[in-house]
Short mmCIF file of C-alpha atoms and ligand atoms in Angstrom, two decimals:
data_model
loop_
_atom_site.label_atom_id
_atom_site.label_comp_id
_atom_site.label_asym_id
_atom_site.label_seq_id
_atom_site.Cartn_x
_atom_site.Cartn_y
_atom_site.Cartn_z
CA MET A 1 12.40 -5.60 -18.41
CA PRO A 2 9.93 -8.13 -17.58
CA GLN A 3 7.11 -8.71 -19.72
CA TYR A 4 3.56 -8.40 -19.17
CA VAL A 5 1.81 -10.79 -17.59
CA PRO A 6 -1.91 -9.85 -17.17
CA PRO A 7 -3.35 -10.68 -13.40
CA CYS A 8 -4.54 -13.46 -12.68
CA ILE A 9 -7.90 -12.31 -11.50
CA GLU A 10 -10.62 -14.80 -11.28
CA ARG A 11 -14.56 -14.05 -10.16
CA ARG A 12 -14.31 -15.81 -7.00
CA ASP A 13 -11.45 -13.24 -5.93
CA VAL A 14 -13.35 -10.03 -7.08
CA GLU A 15 -15.96 -11.40 -4.91
CA ALA A 16 -13.79 -11.91 -2.01
CA PHE A 17 -12.18 -8.44 -2.34
CA ALA A 18 -16.18 -7.61 -2.29
CA HIS A 19 -16.97 -9.02 0.94
CA ASP A 20 -13.99 -9.66 2.78
CA GLY A 21 -12.17 -5.78 1.71
CA ALA A 22 -9.13 -8.23 1.06
CA VAL A 23 -7.36 -10.96 -1.16
CA CYS A 24 -4.48 -12.49 -1.82
CA VAL A 25 -2.99 -12.85 -5.46
CA ARG A 26 -0.81 -15.28 -5.81
CA GLY A 27 1.82 -14.53 -8.39
CA LEU A 28 1.07 -11.22 -9.23
CA PHE A 29 4.64 -10.59 -9.48
CA ASP A 30 6.48 -13.15 -11.85
CA SER A 31 10.26 -13.88 -10.92
CA SER A 32 11.58 -11.44 -13.05
CA TRP A 33 9.37 -8.47 -11.17
CA VAL A 34 10.51 -10.10 -7.87
CA GLU A 35 14.61 -9.93 -9.18
CA ARG A 36 14.16 -6.35 -10.12
CA MET A 37 12.50 -4.70 -7.42
CA ARG A 38 14.53 -7.35 -4.91
CA GLN A 39 17.19 -4.92 -6.75
CA ALA A 40 15.44 -1.61 -6.73
CA ILE A 41 14.28 -1.75 -3.23
CA ASP A 42 18.43 -2.21 -2.18
CA ARG A 43 19.46 -0.37 -4.04
CA ILE A 44 17.05 2.20 -2.80
CA GLU A 45 17.92 1.91 0.42
CA SER A 46 20.88 4.19 0.12
CA ILE A 47 19.66 6.63 -1.01
CA PRO A 48 16.64 7.65 1.02
CA GLY A 49 13.71 9.50 -1.31
CA PRO A 50 11.61 12.28 0.22
CA PHE A 51 10.01 10.63 2.81
CA ARG A 52 12.36 8.04 3.98
CA GLU A 53 11.09 7.02 7.82
CA ARG A 54 12.05 4.84 10.26
CA TYR A 55 8.97 3.67 12.18
CA SER A 56 8.95 1.69 15.69
CA PRO A 57 12.86 3.53 16.09
CA ASP A 58 13.21 1.90 19.34
CA ASP A 59 13.03 -1.56 17.98
CA PRO A 60 16.48 -3.49 17.26
CA GLY A 61 15.92 -3.89 13.70
CA GLU A 62 14.89 -0.98 11.54
CA PHE A 63 11.54 -1.09 9.97
CA LEU A 64 12.14 1.23 7.08
CA SER A 65 9.34 3.37 4.86
CA ASP A 66 9.73 5.58 1.96
CA LYS A 67 7.16 7.05 -0.34
CA PHE A 68 6.64 8.21 -4.18
CA LEU A 69 9.74 6.59 -4.86
CA TRP A 70 7.42 6.40 -8.82
CA THR A 71 8.80 9.74 -9.73
CA CYS A 72 12.05 9.39 -8.80
CA ASN A 73 12.83 5.86 -9.76
CA SER A 74 12.68 4.28 -13.22
CA ASP A 75 12.21 0.68 -11.48
CA PHE A 76 9.21 1.78 -8.98
CA ARG A 77 7.67 3.38 -11.69
CA ALA A 78 7.22 0.63 -13.43
CA ALA A 79 6.35 -1.66 -11.06
CA VAL A 80 3.53 1.38 -10.25
CA LEU A 81 2.78 2.13 -13.97
CA ASP A 82 3.77 -1.11 -15.96
CA SER A 83 3.61 -4.17 -13.49
CA PRO A 84 0.16 -6.11 -13.16
CA ALA A 85 -0.47 -4.33 -10.24
CA ALA A 86 -2.60 -1.98 -11.77
CA GLU A 87 -4.94 -4.05 -13.81
CA ALA A 88 -4.94 -6.07 -10.81
CA ALA A 89 -6.53 -2.93 -8.55
CA CYS A 90 -8.99 -2.00 -11.61
CA ARG A 91 -10.46 -5.52 -11.84
CA LEU A 92 -11.06 -6.04 -8.25
CA MET A 93 -12.42 -3.35 -7.14
CA ARG A 94 -14.57 -3.21 -10.28
CA ALA A 95 -13.49 0.41 -11.93
CA SER A 96 -13.45 1.30 -15.27
CA ARG A 97 -9.39 2.62 -14.47
CA VAL A 98 -6.99 3.06 -12.10
CA ASN A 99 -5.28 6.19 -10.52
CA VAL A 100 -2.02 5.78 -9.11
CA PHE A 101 -2.26 7.09 -5.71
CA TYR A 102 1.80 6.44 -4.59
CA ASP A 103 3.97 3.81 -3.68
CA HIS A 104 4.52 2.82 -0.27
CA LEU A 105 7.99 0.90 0.53
CA MET A 106 7.93 -1.02 3.55
CA VAL A 107 10.78 -3.15 5.02
CA LYS A 108 10.94 -4.99 7.81
CA GLU A 109 14.24 -6.51 8.90
CA PRO A 110 15.24 -8.64 10.98
CA GLY A 111 14.56 -7.60 15.05
CA ALA A 112 11.86 -4.86 13.40
CA ILE A 113 9.88 -6.45 16.55
CA SER A 114 6.74 -3.81 16.99
CA ARG A 115 3.75 -5.18 15.25
CA THR A 116 2.47 -3.15 12.85
CA PRO A 117 -0.83 -0.76 14.33
CA TRP A 118 -4.50 -1.86 13.61
CA HIS A 119 -5.57 0.81 10.90
CA GLN A 120 -7.72 2.23 8.35
CA ASP A 121 -5.40 3.61 5.71
CA LEU A 122 -7.72 6.17 4.17
CA ASN A 123 -8.35 8.25 7.31
CA TYR A 124 -4.87 9.24 6.41
CA TRP A 125 -5.47 10.19 2.92
CA PRO A 126 -6.92 13.22 1.44
CA VAL A 127 -9.28 10.78 -0.80
CA GLU A 128 -12.61 9.61 -0.16
CA GLY A 129 -14.27 6.80 -1.94
CA GLU A 130 -15.00 3.16 -2.19
CA GLN A 131 -12.84 2.32 -5.12
CA VAL A 132 -9.49 3.23 -2.77
CA CYS A 133 -7.14 0.05 -2.44
CA SER A 134 -3.52 -0.92 -2.12
CA VAL A 135 -1.99 -3.80 -3.58
CA TRP A 136 0.77 -5.09 -1.19
CA ILE A 137 3.36 -7.36 -2.69
CA ALA A 138 5.71 -9.59 -1.28
CA PHE A 139 9.81 -9.71 -2.14
CA ASP A 140 10.11 -12.50 0.59
CA PRO A 141 8.87 -15.73 2.31
CA VAL A 142 6.89 -13.72 4.52
CA ASP A 143 4.35 -15.06 7.51
CA ARG A 144 3.50 -14.83 10.89
CA SER A 145 7.38 -14.49 12.16
CA ASN A 146 8.38 -11.85 10.09
CA GLY A 147 5.24 -9.20 9.39
CA ALA A 148 2.17 -11.11 7.78
CA MET A 149 -0.06 -8.53 6.97
CA GLU A 150 -3.31 -9.48 9.14
CA PHE A 151 -7.09 -7.84 8.00
CA VAL A 152 -10.16 -7.49 9.83
CA ALA A 153 -12.66 -9.34 6.84
CA GLY A 154 -15.85 -6.88 5.78
CA SER A 155 -14.12 -4.35 8.13
CA HIS A 156 -14.64 -1.98 4.87
CA ARG A 157 -18.39 -2.42 4.95
CA SER A 158 -19.30 -1.77 8.78
CA GLY A 159 -19.60 2.21 8.09
CA ARG A 160 -17.06 2.45 11.07
CA ARG A 161 -13.95 5.08 10.87
CA TYR A 162 -10.97 5.40 13.22
CA GLN A 163 -8.75 7.87 14.00
CA PRO A 164 -5.27 8.06 12.55
CA PHE A 165 -2.67 7.86 14.75
CA ASP A 166 1.26 8.79 14.53
CA PHE A 167 2.70 5.37 13.06
CA ARG A 168 6.26 6.52 14.75
CA HIS A 169 3.66 6.51 18.23
CA ALA A 170 1.32 4.13 18.32
CA ASP A 171 -0.58 5.83 21.17
CA ALA A 172 -0.31 9.47 20.05
CA VAL A 173 -3.97 9.90 18.11
CA GLU A 174 -3.87 12.75 15.67
CA THR A 175 -7.39 14.24 15.02
CA ASP A 176 -10.54 13.66 16.94
CA GLU A 177 -12.05 13.06 13.36
CA PHE A 178 -13.19 9.76 13.45
CA GLU A 179 -13.78 7.18 16.51
CA PRO A 180 -10.95 5.50 18.99
CA LEU A 181 -9.37 2.21 17.48
CA PRO A 182 -11.09 -0.98 18.49
CA ASP A 183 -8.93 -3.06 20.86
CA VAL A 184 -7.81 -5.90 18.32
CA ASP A 185 -5.91 -8.05 19.98
CA ALA A 186 -7.21 -7.82 23.02
CA HIS A 187 -10.41 -9.21 21.54
CA ARG A 188 -9.01 -11.07 18.75
CA GLY A 189 -11.96 -13.93 18.86
CA GLU A 190 -14.64 -11.29 18.36
CA PHE A 191 -13.21 -10.73 14.62
CA ARG A 192 -12.55 -12.63 11.63
CA ILE A 193 -9.23 -11.91 10.70
CA LEU A 194 -7.37 -12.81 7.29
CA THR A 195 -4.00 -13.50 7.27
CA TRP A 196 -1.43 -15.31 4.22
CA ASP A 197 1.82 -16.85 3.98
CA LEU A 198 3.08 -15.12 0.98
CA GLU A 199 6.05 -16.00 -1.53
CA PRO A 200 7.75 -13.40 -2.78
CA GLY A 201 5.78 -11.82 -5.73
CA ASP A 202 2.40 -12.71 -3.75
CA ALA A 203 0.31 -9.71 -3.37
CA VAL A 204 -2.52 -9.27 -0.93
CA VAL A 205 -4.75 -6.43 -2.42
CA PHE A 206 -7.64 -4.71 0.51
CA SER A 207 -9.48 -2.17 0.79
CA ALA A 208 -8.70 1.56 2.01
CA LEU A 209 -11.41 1.28 4.19
CA THR A 210 -9.96 -2.65 5.72
CA LEU A 211 -9.27 -2.51 9.41
CA HIS A 212 -5.54 -4.12 8.85
CA GLY A 213 -2.35 -4.37 10.95
CA ALA A 214 0.97 -6.62 10.54
CA ALA A 215 2.86 -8.71 12.79
CA GLY A 216 6.25 -7.69 13.79
CA ASN A 217 9.47 -9.26 12.52
CA ALA A 218 10.93 -11.52 15.15
CA THR A 219 13.15 -13.53 12.97
CA ARG A 220 17.05 -13.20 13.65
CA ASP A 221 17.69 -13.58 9.16
CA ARG A 222 14.83 -13.24 7.12
CA ARG A 223 13.97 -9.75 5.78
CA ARG A 224 10.56 -8.57 4.69
CA ARG A 225 10.53 -6.11 2.06
CA ALA A 226 7.09 -5.29 0.56
CA LEU A 227 5.77 -2.15 -1.41
CA SER A 228 2.07 -1.36 -0.94
CA ILE A 229 0.83 0.90 -4.48
CA ARG A 230 -2.34 2.89 -3.48
CA TYR A 231 -4.70 3.40 -6.77
CA THR A 232 -8.00 5.15 -6.83
CA GLY A 233 -11.07 4.41 -9.21
CA ASP A 234 -13.67 6.33 -10.70
CA ASP A 235 -15.91 7.16 -7.28
CA ALA A 236 -12.47 8.69 -6.09
CA ARG A 237 -12.49 12.39 -4.69
CA PHE A 238 -9.83 14.38 -3.72
CA VAL A 239 -10.84 15.72 0.21
CA LYS A 240 -8.78 17.60 2.97
CA ARG A 241 -8.90 16.35 6.19
CA LYS A 242 -7.56 18.13 9.74
CA LYS A 243 -4.62 15.83 9.66
CA MET A 244 -3.43 13.25 6.74
CA ILE A 245 -0.37 12.56 4.84
CA ARG A 246 1.77 14.62 3.60
CA LEU A 247 2.25 14.54 -0.07
CA LEU A 248 5.06 15.09 -2.37
CA ARG A 249 3.90 17.83 -3.25
CA ASP A 250 0.55 20.29 -4.34
CA PRO A 251 -1.73 17.56 -6.68
CA GLY A 252 -3.33 20.93 -7.60
CA LEU A 253 -7.29 19.30 -7.28
CA HIS A 254 -9.74 21.52 -5.67
CA VAL A 255 -12.10 19.41 -2.88
CA GLY A 256 -14.62 17.25 -4.83
CA ASP A 257 -11.93 16.72 -7.90
CA ARG A 258 -11.28 13.15 -9.12
CA MET A 259 -7.98 12.39 -8.77
CA ASP A 260 -7.08 13.34 -12.20
CA CYS A 261 -3.65 15.26 -12.19
CA GLU A 262 0.17 14.48 -13.17
CA LEU A 263 0.92 13.77 -9.43
CA PHE A 264 -1.61 10.80 -9.70
CA PRO A 265 -1.45 9.57 -13.15
CA VAL A 266 -3.99 7.08 -15.18
CA ALA A 267 -2.26 3.63 -14.47
CA TRP A 268 -4.83 1.35 -16.36
CA PRO A 269 -6.07 0.87 -18.59
CA PRO A 270 -2.72 2.41 -19.66
CA PRO A 271 -2.89 5.25 -21.50
CA ALA A 272 -0.86 6.76 -24.40
CA ARG A 273 2.82 7.53 -22.91
CA THR A 274 3.12 11.67 -22.17
CA ALA A 275 6.22 13.30 -21.79
CA SER A 276 5.35 13.73 -18.27
CA ARG A 277 4.77 9.78 -17.64
CA ALA A 278 7.46 8.50 -19.36
CA ARG A 279 10.22 10.60 -17.69
CA PRO A 280 9.52 11.79 -14.05
CA ASP A 281 11.68 14.68 -12.30
CA ASP A 282 14.97 12.44 -11.79
CA ASP A 283 16.22 8.94 -12.21
CA SER A 284 18.94 7.25 -9.95
CA GLU A 285 19.03 4.02 -11.61
CA ALA A 286 18.55 5.06 -15.61
O1 AKG B 1 3.62 -3.58 5.99
C1 AKG B 1 2.92 -3.19 6.86
O2 AKG B 1 3.41 -3.67 7.79
C2 AKG B 1 2.46 -2.58 6.54
C3 AKG B 1 1.72 -1.99 5.53
C4 AKG B 1 0.04 -1.44 5.95
O3 AKG B 1 -0.39 -0.89 6.49
C5 AKG B 1 0.02 -0.86 4.06
O4 AKG B 1 0.25 -0.95 3.06
O5 AKG B 1 -1.39 0.00 4.55
#
């Protein structure tokens, strides 16, 4: 079991996150966490979770997506609840505490050449608030050639909200609730685009309102295993949208409720362990 090492978050990181809507945290997961999660990811590939999907199905390489793995796997549960990710999210959002929203595994294998399209996460989710973010952790070296993440700096402060679409068919807009996306790729010079080359264990933390996407994996032999853990802070409230992601189950919340429930437990500061936190529905790895 990896030791708990507090994340190295400096004041300038908190300021950069507030200003740009995205920040890189080097070495958030140390080598023992990286090794544990690499093995967990490789094992889980043959045990699909309840939300296993293949994005960009026409690409020669697989772009595997799976969600809510923390509810059925002890390694993912540890990454979500017991790793430095939750504290990093809490400190960067200047929250007093954070709840888990869900974990999202995204493995871009060599040949998964399609870009992850530009999008804003919040518009897909049944939550509103400024303190909603993702901690995206790399488990392989990542650069532009195998799927580095990109962010439009400051887009979380723009007040603009963009239409969600079906990730398997990037042109299929799913609701008229928000405005059409700008064509960032056609006008890249007009945006300040942030990107970082990452080593295993490095993370990018970004607001759910930050416009972001990722390169495809055009390499022949370099995997890109990543886990994006979504956390919500004090101001987050449950909402319903015309079109939104499917949840594992009904969280039992009403519109306007805080995100406090068994499906979205508090992750930081660590609460006293309860039976439900210590033991999820099933554990394929124990
Ligand atoms: O990993 C990717 O390619 C995309 C990740 C992403 O969009 C997210 O974590 O919200």
